[in-house]
C-alpha atoms as a printed R data frame, in Angstrom:
   type eleno elety resid chain resno       x       y       z
1  ATOM     1    CA   UNK     A     1   9.069 -16.747 -15.146
2  ATOM     2    CA   UNK     A     2   9.926 -15.080 -11.844
3  ATOM     3    CA   UNK     A     3   8.587 -16.335  -8.498
4  ATOM     4    CA   UNK     A     4   6.473 -13.782  -6.783
5  ATOM     5    CA   UNK     A     5   5.014 -13.469  -3.337
6  ATOM     6    CA   UNK     A     6   2.337 -10.949  -1.928
7  ATOM     7    CA   UNK     A     7  -0.044 -11.361   0.998
8  ATOM     8    CA   UNK     A     8  -2.471  -8.918   2.480
9  ATOM     9    CA   UNK     A     9  -3.985  -8.949   5.824
10 ATOM    10    CA   UNK     A    10  -6.751  -6.948   7.389
11 ATOM    11    CA   UNK     A    11  -5.470  -5.781  10.780
12 ATOM    12    CA   UNK     A    12  -8.760  -3.745  11.623
13 ATOM    13    CA   UNK     A    13 -11.427  -2.365   9.497
14 ATOM    14    CA   UNK     A    14 -10.006   0.072   7.004
15 ATOM    15    CA   UNK     A    15  -6.279  -1.081   8.053
16 ATOM    16    CA   UNK     A    16  -4.330  -3.546   5.874
17 ATOM    17    CA   UNK     A    17  -0.873  -5.011   6.289
18 ATOM    18    CA   UNK     A    18   0.645  -5.990   2.895
19 ATOM    19    CA   UNK     A    19   3.670  -8.217   2.579
20 ATOM    20    CA   UNK     A    20   5.657  -9.065  -0.406
21 ATOM    21    CA   UNK     A    21   9.015 -10.546  -1.075
22 ATOM    22    CA   UNK     A    22  11.101  -7.562  -0.496
23 ATOM    23    CA   UNK     A    23   9.077  -5.046   1.668
24 ATOM    24    CA   UNK     A    24   5.936  -4.484   3.794
25 ATOM    25    CA   UNK     A    25   3.585  -1.714   3.796
26 ATOM    26    CA   UNK     A    26   0.486  -0.300   5.986
27 ATOM    27    CA   UNK     A    27  -2.595   0.957   4.016
28 ATOM    28    CA   UNK     A    28  -5.117   3.174   5.764
29 ATOM    29    CA   UNK     A    29  -8.539   3.778   4.178
30 ATOM    30    CA   UNK     A    30 -11.298   1.743   2.362
31 ATOM    31    CA   UNK     A    31 -10.518  -0.238  -0.731
32 ATOM    32    CA   UNK     A    32 -12.833   2.097  -2.675
33 ATOM    33    CA   UNK     A    33 -12.244   5.786  -1.933
34 ATOM    34    CA   UNK     A    34  -9.304   7.740  -0.502
35 ATOM    35    CA   UNK     A    35  -6.407   5.619   1.071
36 ATOM    36    CA   UNK     A    36  -2.749   6.242   2.206
37 ATOM    37    CA   UNK     A    37  -0.075   3.705   1.857
38 ATOM    38    CA   UNK     A    38   3.397   3.773   3.770
39 ATOM    39    CA   UNK     A    39   6.118   1.377   2.761
40 ATOM    40    CA   UNK     A    40   9.068   0.017   4.623
41 ATOM    41    CA   UNK     A    41  11.119   1.021   1.619
42 ATOM    42    CA   UNK     A    42  10.625   4.783   2.026
43 ATOM    43    CA   UNK     A    43   7.617   5.263  -0.295
44 ATOM    44    CA   UNK     A    44   4.270   7.067   0.683
45 ATOM    45    CA   UNK     A    45   1.327   6.770  -1.643
46 ATOM    46    CA   UNK     A    46  -1.969   8.815  -1.555
47 ATOM    47    CA   UNK     A    47  -4.565   7.687  -3.622
48 ATOM    48    CA   UNK     A    48  -8.249   8.118  -4.434
49 ATOM    49    CA   UNK     A    49 -10.403   5.716  -6.439
50 ATOM    50    CA   UNK     A    50 -13.708   7.089  -8.151
51 ATOM    51    CA   UNK     A    51 -16.568   5.418  -9.836
52 ATOM    52    CA   UNK     A    52 -16.044   4.639 -13.457
53 ATOM    53    CA   UNK     A    53 -12.554   3.571 -13.434
54 ATOM    54    CA   UNK     A    54 -11.138   7.042 -12.693
55 ATOM    55    CA   UNK     A    55  -8.407   7.567  -9.963
56 ATOM    56    CA   UNK     A    56  -5.720   9.769  -8.721
57 ATOM    57    CA   UNK     A    57  -2.324   8.702  -7.203
58 ATOM    58    CA   UNK     A    58   0.544  10.761  -5.773
59 ATOM    59    CA   UNK     A    59   3.841   8.972  -4.687
60 ATOM    60    CA   UNK     A    60   6.860  10.254  -2.934
61 ATOM    61    CA   UNK     A    61   9.884   9.181  -1.201
62 ATOM    62    CA   UNK     A    62  10.702  10.188   2.255
63 ATOM    63    CA   UNK     A    63  14.043  10.437   3.800
64 ATOM    64    CA   UNK     A    64  15.102   7.444   5.611
């Protein structure tokens, strides 16, 4: 079984710093509803959670 590490810190309301073993990311937005995540690995994710388990997610890589 691999060893994993993930920790999330709330910096301000609606702003989270997420840290794992290989990278870190900043998430802007509420946990429910629209939010935007930018990762240190070059990945940008825009997502929207809707009631009833529905949702939308769009991910793309940016040039580093």
